[in-house]
Coordinates of C-alpha atoms and ligand atoms in Angstrom, one line a residue:
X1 CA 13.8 225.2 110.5
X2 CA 17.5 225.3 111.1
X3 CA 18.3 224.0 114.4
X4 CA 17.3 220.2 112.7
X5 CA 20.2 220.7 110.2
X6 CA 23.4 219.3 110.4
X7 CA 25.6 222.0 110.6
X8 CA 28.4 222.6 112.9
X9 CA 27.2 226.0 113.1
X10 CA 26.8 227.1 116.9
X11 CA 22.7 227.0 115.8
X12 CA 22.3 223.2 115.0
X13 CA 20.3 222.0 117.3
X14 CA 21.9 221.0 121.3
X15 CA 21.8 217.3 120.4
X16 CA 22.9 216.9 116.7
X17 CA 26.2 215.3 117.2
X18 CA 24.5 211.6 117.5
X19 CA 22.6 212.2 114.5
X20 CA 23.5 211.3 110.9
X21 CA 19.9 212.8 109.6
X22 CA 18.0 216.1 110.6
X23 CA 14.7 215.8 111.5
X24 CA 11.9 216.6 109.2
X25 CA 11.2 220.4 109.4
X26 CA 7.4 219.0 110.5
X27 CA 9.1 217.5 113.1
X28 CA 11.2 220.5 114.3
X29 CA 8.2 222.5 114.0
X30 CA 6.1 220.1 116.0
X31 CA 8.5 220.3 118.9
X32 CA 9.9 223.5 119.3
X33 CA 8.8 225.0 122.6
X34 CA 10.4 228.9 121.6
X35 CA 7.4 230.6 121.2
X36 CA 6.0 229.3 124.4
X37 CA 9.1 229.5 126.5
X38 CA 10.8 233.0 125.4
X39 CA 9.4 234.7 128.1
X40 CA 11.3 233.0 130.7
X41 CA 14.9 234.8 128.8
X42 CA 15.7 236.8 131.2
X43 CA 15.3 234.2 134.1
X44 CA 17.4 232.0 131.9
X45 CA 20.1 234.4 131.8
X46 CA 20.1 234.6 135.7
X47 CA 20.0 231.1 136.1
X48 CA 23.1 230.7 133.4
X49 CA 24.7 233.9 135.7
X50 CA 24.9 232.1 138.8
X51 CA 25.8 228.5 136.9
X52 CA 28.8 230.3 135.3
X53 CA 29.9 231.9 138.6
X54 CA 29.4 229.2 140.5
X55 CA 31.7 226.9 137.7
X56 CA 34.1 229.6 138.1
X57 CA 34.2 229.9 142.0
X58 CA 34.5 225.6 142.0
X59 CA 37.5 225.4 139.5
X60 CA 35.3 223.6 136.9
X61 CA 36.2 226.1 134.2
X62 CA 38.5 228.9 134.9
X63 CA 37.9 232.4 136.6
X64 CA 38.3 234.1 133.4
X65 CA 35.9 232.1 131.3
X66 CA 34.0 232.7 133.7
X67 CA 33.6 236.2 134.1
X68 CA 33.5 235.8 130.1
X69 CA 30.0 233.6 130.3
X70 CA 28.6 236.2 132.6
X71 CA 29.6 239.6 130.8
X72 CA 28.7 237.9 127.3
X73 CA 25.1 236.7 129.4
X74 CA 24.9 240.2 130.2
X75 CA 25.1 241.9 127.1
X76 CA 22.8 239.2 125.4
X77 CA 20.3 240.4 128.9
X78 CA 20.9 244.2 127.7
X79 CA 20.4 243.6 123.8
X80 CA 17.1 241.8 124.4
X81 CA 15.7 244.2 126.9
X82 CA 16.4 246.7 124.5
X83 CA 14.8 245.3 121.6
X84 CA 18.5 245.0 119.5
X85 CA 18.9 241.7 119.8
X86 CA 15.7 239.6 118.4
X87 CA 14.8 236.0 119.4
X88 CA 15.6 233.4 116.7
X89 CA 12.2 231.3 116.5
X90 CA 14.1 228.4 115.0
X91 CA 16.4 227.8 118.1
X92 CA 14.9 225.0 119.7
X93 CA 13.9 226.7 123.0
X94 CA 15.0 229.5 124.8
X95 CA 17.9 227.3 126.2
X96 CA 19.6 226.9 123.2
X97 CA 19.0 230.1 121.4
X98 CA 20.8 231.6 124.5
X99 CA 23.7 229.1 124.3
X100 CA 24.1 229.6 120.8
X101 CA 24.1 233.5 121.1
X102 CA 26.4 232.8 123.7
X103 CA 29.1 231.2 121.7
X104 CA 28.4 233.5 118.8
X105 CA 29.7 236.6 121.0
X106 CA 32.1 234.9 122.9
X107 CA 33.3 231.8 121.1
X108 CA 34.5 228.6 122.9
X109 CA 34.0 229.6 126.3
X110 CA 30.6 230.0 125.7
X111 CA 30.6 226.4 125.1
X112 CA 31.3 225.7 128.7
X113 CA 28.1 227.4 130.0
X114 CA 25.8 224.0 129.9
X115 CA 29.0 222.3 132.2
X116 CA 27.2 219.8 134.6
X117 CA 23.7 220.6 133.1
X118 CA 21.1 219.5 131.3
X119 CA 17.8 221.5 130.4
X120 CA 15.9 219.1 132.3
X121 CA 16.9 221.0 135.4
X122 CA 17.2 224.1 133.7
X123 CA 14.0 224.0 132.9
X124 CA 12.7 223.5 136.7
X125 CA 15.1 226.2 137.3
X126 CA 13.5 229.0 135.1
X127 CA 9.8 227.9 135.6
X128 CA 11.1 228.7 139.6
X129 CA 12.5 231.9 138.8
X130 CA 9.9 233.3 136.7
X131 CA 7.1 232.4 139.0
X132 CA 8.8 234.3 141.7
X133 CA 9.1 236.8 139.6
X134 CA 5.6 237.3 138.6
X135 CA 3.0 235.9 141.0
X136 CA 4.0 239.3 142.9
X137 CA 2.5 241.4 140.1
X138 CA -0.5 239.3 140.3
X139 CA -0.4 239.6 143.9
X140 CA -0.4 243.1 143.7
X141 CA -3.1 243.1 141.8
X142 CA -5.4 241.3 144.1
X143 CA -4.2 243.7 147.0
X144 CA -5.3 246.6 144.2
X145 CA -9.0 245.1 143.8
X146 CA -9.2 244.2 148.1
X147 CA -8.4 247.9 148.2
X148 CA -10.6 249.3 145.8
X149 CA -13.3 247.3 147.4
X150 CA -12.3 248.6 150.6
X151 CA -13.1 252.1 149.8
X152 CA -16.1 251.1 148.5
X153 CA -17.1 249.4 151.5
X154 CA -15.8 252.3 153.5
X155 CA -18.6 254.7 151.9
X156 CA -21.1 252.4 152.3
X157 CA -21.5 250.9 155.9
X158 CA -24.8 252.0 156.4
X159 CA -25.8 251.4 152.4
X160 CA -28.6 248.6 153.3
X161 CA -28.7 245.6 150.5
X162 CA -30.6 242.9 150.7
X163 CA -28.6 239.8 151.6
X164 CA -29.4 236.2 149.9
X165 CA -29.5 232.6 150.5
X166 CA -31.0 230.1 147.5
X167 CA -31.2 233.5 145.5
X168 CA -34.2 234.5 147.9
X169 CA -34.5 237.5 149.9
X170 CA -33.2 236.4 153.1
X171 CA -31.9 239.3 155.6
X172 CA -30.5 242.4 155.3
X173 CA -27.0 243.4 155.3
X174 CA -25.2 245.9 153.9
X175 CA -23.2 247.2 150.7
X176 CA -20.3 247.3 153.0
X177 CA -20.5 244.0 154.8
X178 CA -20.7 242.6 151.0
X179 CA -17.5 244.0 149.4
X180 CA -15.8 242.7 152.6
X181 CA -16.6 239.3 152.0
X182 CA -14.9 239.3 148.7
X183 CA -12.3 240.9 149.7
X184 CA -11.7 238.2 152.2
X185 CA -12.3 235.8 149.5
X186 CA -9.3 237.6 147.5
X187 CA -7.4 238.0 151.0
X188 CA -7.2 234.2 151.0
X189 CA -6.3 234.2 147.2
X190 CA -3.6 236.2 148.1
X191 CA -2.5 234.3 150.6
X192 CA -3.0 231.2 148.7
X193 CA -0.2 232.4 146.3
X194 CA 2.4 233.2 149.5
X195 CA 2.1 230.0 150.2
X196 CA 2.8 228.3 147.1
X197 CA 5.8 230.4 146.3
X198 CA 7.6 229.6 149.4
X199 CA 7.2 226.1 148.5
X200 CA 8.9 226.8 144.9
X201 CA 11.9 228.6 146.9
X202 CA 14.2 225.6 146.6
X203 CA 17.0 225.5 143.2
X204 CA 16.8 222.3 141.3
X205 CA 19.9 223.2 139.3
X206 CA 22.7 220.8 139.6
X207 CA 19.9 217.8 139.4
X208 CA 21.5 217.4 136.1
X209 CA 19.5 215.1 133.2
X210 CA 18.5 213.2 136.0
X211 CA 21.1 211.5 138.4
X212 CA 23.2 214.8 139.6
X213 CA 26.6 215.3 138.8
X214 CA 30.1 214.2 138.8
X215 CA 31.6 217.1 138.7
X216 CA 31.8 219.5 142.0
X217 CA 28.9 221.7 141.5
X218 CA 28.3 223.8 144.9
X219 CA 24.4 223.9 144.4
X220 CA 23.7 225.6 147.8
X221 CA 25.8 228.8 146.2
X222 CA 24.1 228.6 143.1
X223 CA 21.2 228.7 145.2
X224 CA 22.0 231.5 147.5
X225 CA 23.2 233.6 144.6
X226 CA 19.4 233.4 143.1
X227 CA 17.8 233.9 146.2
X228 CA 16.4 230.6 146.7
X229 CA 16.1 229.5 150.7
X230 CA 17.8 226.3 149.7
X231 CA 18.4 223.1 147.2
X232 CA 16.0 220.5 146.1
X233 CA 16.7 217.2 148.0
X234 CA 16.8 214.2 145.3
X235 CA 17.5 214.7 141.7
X236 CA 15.3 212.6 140.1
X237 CA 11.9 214.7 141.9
X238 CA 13.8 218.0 140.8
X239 CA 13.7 217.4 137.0
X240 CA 10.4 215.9 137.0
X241 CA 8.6 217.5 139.8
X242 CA 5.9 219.6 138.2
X243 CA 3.2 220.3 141.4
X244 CA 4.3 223.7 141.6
X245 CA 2.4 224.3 137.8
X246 CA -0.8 222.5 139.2
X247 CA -0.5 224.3 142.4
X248 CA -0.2 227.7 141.3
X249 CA -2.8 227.2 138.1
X250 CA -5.0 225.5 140.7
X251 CA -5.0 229.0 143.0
X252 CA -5.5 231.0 139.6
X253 CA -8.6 229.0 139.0
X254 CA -10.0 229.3 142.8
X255 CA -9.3 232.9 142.1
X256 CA -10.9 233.1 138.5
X257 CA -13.5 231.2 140.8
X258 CA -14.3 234.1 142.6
X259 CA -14.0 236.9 139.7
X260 CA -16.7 234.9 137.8
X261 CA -19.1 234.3 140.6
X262 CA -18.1 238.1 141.9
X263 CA -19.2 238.7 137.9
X264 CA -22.2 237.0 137.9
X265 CA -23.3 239.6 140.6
X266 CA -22.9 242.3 138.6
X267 CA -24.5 240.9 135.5
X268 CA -27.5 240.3 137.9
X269 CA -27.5 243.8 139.6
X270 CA -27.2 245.9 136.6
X271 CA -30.3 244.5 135.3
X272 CA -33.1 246.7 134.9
X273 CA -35.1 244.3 137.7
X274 CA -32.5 244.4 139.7
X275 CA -30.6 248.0 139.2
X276 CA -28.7 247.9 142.4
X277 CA -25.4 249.4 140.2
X278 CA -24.9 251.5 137.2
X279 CA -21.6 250.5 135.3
X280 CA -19.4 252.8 134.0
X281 CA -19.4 253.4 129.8
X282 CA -16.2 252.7 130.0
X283 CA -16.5 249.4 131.2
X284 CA -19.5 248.2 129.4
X285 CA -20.9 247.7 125.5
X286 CA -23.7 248.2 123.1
X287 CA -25.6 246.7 121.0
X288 CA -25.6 246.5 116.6
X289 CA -28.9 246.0 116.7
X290 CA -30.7 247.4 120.0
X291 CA -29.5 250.9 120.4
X292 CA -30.7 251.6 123.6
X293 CA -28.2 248.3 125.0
X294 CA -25.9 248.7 128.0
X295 CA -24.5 245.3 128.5
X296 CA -21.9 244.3 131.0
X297 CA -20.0 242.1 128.9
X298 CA -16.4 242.6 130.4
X299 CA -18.4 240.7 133.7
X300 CA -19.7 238.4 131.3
X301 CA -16.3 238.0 130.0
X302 CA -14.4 237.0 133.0
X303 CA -17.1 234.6 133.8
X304 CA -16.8 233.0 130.5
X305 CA -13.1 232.8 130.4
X306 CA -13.5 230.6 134.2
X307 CA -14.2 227.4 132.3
X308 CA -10.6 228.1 130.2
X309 CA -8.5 228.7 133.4
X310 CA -10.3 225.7 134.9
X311 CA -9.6 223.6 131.4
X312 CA -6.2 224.7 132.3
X313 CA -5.9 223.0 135.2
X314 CA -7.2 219.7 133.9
X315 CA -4.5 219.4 131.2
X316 CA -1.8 219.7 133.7
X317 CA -3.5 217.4 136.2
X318 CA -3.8 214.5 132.7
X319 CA -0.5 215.4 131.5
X320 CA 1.1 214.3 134.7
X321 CA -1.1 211.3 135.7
X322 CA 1.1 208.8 133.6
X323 CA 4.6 210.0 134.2
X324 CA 7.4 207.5 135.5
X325 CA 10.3 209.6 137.2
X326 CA 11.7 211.3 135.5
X327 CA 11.7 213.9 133.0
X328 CA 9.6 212.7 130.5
X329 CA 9.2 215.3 127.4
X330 CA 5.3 215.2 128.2
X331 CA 6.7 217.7 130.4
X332 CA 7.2 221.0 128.0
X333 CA 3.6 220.6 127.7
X334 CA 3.4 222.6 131.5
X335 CA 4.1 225.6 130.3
X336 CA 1.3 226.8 128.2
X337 CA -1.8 226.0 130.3
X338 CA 0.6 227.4 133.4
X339 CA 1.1 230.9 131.0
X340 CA -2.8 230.6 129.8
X341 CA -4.1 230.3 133.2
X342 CA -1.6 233.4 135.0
X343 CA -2.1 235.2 131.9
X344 CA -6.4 234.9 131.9
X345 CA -6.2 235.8 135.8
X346 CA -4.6 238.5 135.2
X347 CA -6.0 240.5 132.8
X348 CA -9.3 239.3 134.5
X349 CA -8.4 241.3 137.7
X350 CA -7.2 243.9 136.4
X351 CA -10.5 244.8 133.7
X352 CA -12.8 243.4 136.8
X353 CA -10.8 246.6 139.4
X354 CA -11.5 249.3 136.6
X355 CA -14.9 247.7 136.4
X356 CA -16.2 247.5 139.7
X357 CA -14.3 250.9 140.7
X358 CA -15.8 252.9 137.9
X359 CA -19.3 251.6 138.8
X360 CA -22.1 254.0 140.5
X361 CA -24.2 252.2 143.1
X362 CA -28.2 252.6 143.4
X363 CA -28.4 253.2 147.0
X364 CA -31.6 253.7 147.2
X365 CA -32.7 251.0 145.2
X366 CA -30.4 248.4 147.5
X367 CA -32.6 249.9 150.0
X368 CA -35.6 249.7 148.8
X369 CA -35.3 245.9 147.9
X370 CA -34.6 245.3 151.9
X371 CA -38.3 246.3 152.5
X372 CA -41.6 243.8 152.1
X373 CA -39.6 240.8 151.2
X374 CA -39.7 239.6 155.0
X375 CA -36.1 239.9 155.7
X376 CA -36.9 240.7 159.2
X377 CA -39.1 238.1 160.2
X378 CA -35.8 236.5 161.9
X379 CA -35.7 239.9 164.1
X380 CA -39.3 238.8 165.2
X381 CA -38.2 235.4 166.3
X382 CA -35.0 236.8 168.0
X383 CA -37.4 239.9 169.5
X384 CA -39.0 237.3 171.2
X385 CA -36.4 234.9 172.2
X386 CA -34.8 238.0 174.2
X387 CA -38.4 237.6 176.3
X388 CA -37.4 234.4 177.4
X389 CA -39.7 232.5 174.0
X390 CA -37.8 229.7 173.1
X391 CA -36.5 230.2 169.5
X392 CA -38.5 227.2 168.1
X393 CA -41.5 228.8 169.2
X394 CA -40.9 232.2 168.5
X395 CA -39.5 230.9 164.6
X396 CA -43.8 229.9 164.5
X397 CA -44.8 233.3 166.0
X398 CA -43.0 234.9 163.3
X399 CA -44.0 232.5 160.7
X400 CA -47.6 233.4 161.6
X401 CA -47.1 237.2 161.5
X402 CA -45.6 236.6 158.1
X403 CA -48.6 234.4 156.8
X404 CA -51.1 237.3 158.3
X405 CA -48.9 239.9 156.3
X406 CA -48.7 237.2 153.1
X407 CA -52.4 237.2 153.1
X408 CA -53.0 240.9 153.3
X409 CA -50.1 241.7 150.9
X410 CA -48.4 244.4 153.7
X411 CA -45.1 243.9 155.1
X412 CA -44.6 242.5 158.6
X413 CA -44.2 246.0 160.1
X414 CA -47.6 246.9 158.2
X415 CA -49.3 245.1 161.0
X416 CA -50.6 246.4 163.4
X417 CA -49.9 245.6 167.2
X418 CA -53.4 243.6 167.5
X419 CA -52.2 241.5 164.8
X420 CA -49.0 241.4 166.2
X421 CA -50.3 240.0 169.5
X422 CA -52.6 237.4 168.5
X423 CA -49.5 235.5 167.1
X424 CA -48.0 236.4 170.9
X425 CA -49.0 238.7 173.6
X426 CA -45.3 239.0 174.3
X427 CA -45.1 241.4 171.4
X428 CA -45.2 245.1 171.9
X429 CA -45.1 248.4 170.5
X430 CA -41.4 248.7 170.5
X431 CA -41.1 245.8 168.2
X432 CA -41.6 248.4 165.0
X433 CA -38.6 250.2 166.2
X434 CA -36.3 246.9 166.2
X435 CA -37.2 245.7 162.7
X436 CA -36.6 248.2 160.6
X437 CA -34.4 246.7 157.9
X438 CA -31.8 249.2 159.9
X439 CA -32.5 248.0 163.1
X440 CA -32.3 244.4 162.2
X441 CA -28.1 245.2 160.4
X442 CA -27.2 247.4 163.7
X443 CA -28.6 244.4 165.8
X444 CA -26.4 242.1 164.3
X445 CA -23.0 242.8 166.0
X446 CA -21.6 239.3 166.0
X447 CA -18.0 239.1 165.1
X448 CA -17.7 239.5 161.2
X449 CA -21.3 240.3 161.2
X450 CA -23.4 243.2 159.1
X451 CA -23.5 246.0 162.4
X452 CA -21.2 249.2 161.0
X453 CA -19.5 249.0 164.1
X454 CA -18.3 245.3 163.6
X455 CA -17.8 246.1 159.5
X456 CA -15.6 249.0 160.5
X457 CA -13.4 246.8 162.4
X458 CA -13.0 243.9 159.3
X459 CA -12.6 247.3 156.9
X460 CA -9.7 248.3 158.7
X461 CA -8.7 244.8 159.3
X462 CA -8.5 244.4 155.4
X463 CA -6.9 248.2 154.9
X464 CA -4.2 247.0 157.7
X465 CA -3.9 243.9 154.8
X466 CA -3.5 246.1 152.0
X467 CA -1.1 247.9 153.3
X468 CA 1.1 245.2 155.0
X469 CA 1.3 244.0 151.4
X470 CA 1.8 247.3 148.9
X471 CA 5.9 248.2 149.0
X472 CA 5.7 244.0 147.1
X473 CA 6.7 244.7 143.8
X474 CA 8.2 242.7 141.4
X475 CA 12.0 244.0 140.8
X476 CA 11.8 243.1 136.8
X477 CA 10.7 245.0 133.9
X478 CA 9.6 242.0 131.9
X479 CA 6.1 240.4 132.5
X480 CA 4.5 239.1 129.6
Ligands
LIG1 N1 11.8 222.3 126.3 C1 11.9 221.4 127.4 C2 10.8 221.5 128.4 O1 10.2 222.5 128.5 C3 13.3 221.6 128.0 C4 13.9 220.3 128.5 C5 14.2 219.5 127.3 N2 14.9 218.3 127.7 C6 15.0 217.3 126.9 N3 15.7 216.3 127.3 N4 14.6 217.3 125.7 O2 10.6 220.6 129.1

């Protein structure tokens, strides 16, 4: 690889002045970080921009090399966008395949571009720009999905489903008031993500290696001309600060989170026990050997891929652990479980949308499973608490109905009223009317409860979200 060479050539690599040897190519090719960090070019190229300008604006190099950085910055922006010019894998980074470009168009100005830099905050700089860049594509995805699921849950408020706990039948709810509570889950992901970026809105450029500078860099206008809401405080945190990687691959993985456990739904319900949903051909896969398979490996998928977005998170967290301020080179090791994790999340949401919007739901089957499992023995304890039983009591009324029915293998509303009132005389006829698996959903009108009424209201609540959220879109092309 070239960039160990001694050469004068604007190629060698940043530091090779010191050095009377190369290093080994095994050692070039052990360090370089190009292939992980070439898709943060384009951010570099802003961040060199506004550097440039700002050197210019301050009298550190003059107006005219200035504007010479930025037009030869631009046309290296333009040659890579279009494909003309190609990245050269034995540059070092993407730093210093974008210097060395640099001074190959424009010769010695371009060596002024790194004045009152070092990569170390470079590096911050980019990793800052790109993520503001792209977490609003993932965002958009996740307001995508909350939508789909909204229309889903739209067309189903009165779809009955029986509702869970310890993977038992517990009490009924429906389709609806299920795809809301993901989509809150998602809401929250979403949110998650807001809140990280506005914590990464501060430029570390002019942090230098390490200790600033002693030249008179303006950082607040390098930081105003890339948007950022202000300037790191202390140069040392800025070059080695790396929470913002564990903070953003920790919300990918509470997001993976809830793809996989979302997944693990669907693996269950398109069983043939189950068969609450039918996926789409599109979205599922057969077997070499079994021909009459339908499997739904793309759920499978995302819940398998969890544990590496998770794994992810744990390098970062071990990388960091043993770091003394401040950079430490440790450090280049952020970027590929940061990429891995975006990257996984991702494509994760965006096969789990076509997925779950493809899919045909078994309504009547959802139904069914609400009746003879008990899920309204609760609704018998409540019926009687509204007469005045105190709910311990009426929770053994109810269990005793539902041991009379257990024993005569009929469902609670299979009894008949003598039955009925020899567990209490309280009970009468009208009690068959208000535990129907409907009755016992329409009953519930708590806040944030299963009643259409009250899932109508969190629907458009989580519409109102979508569409506070869909003009965000990320500005650039780029977002590999
Ligand atoms: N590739 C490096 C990284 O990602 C850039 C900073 C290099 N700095 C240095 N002093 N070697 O962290």
């Amino acid at each position: 690889m070239k960039h160990g060479t001694l050469t004068t050539d604007n190629h060698a690599a940043l530091w090779h002045g010191r050095f009377k040897e190369g290093p080994d190519a095994a050692a070039v090719e052990f360090e370089t970080s190009i292939y992980v960090d070439e898709r943060m070019a384009f951010d570099d190229i802003k961040g060199s921009k506004a550097h440039a300008k700002m050197l210019g604006e301050t009298g550190i190099i003059s107006k005219a090399e200035s504007s010479k950085i930025i037009k030869g910055l631009e046309s290296i922006e333009k040659d890579l966008a279009s494909g003309k010019l190609k990245i050269d894998y034995s540059a070092e980074d993407i730093h210093s395949f974008i210097e060395a470009t640099l001074t190959d168009r424009i010769g010695e100005p371009g060596k002024k571009v790194h004045t009152g830099r070092s990569r170390n905050d470079q590096i911050a700089l980019d990793e800052r720009l790109y993520l503001k860049r792209v977490i609003p594509d993932l965002q958009a995805k996740i307001v995508k999905l909350i939508d789909v699921l909204t229309d889903i849950a739209s067309d189903n408020t009165k779809t009955l489903i029986p509702g869970f706990t310890h993977m038992q039948h517990a009490q009924p709810v429906t389709l609806a008031h299920h795809m809301c509570a993901w989509s809150w889950s998602l809401e929250r992901d979403y949110e998650r993500l807001s809140d990280a970026l506005k914590r990464i809105d501060y430029s570390p450029l002019g942090s230098g290696a390490l200790a600033g500078s002693g030249l008179p860099l303006n950082r607040e206008m390098v930081a105003r001309e890339l948007g950022f809401k202000g300037v790191t405080p202390n140069s040392l945190d800025s070059v080695s600060d790396r929470d913002y990687c564990i903070e953003f691959t920790s919300c990918f993985s509470m997001l993976q989170m809830h793809l996989s456990r979302f997944s693990e739904e669907i693996v269950l319900w398109a069983t043939t026990e189950f068969n609450f949903v039918n996926l789409s051909e599109k979205w599922s896969t057969g077997s070499s050997i079994m021909p009459q398979k339908k499997n739904p490996d793309f759920a499978e998928l995302i819940r398998g891929r969890t544990g590496k977005v998770y794994g992810q998170l744990a390098a970062l967290m071990t990388m960091m652990k043993g770091l003394p301020l401040s950079y430490d080179r440790d450090m280049q090791e952020d970027k590929e479980p940061l990429f891995n994790a975006l990257d996984c999340v991702s494509s994760c949401l965006t096969v789990f949308t076509y997925m779950i919007e493809s899919a045909k739901w078994n309504k009547e089957v959802m139904a069914a499973g609400c009746e003879g499992g008990y899920l309204n023995a609760t609704d018998v304890a409540d019926y009687l608490v509204r007469k005045g039983m105190p709910f311990r009591t009426a929770h053994g009324v109810s269990a005793k109905a539902v041991r009379i029915a257990i024993d005569n293998n009929v469902k609670l509303e299979d009894l008949c009223i003598e039955e009925f009132k020899s567990c209490s005389e309280l009970i009468d006829e009208d009690i068959y009317d208000l535990i129907t698996p409907k009755a016992c959903v329409e009953a519930r009108k708590t806040t944030g409860g299963p009643s259409s009424e009250k899932v109508k209201s969190q629907i458009s609540a989580l519409k109102k979200f979508v569409k506070s959220c869909s003009p965000k879109k990320s500005t650039v092309k780029k977002n590999k």
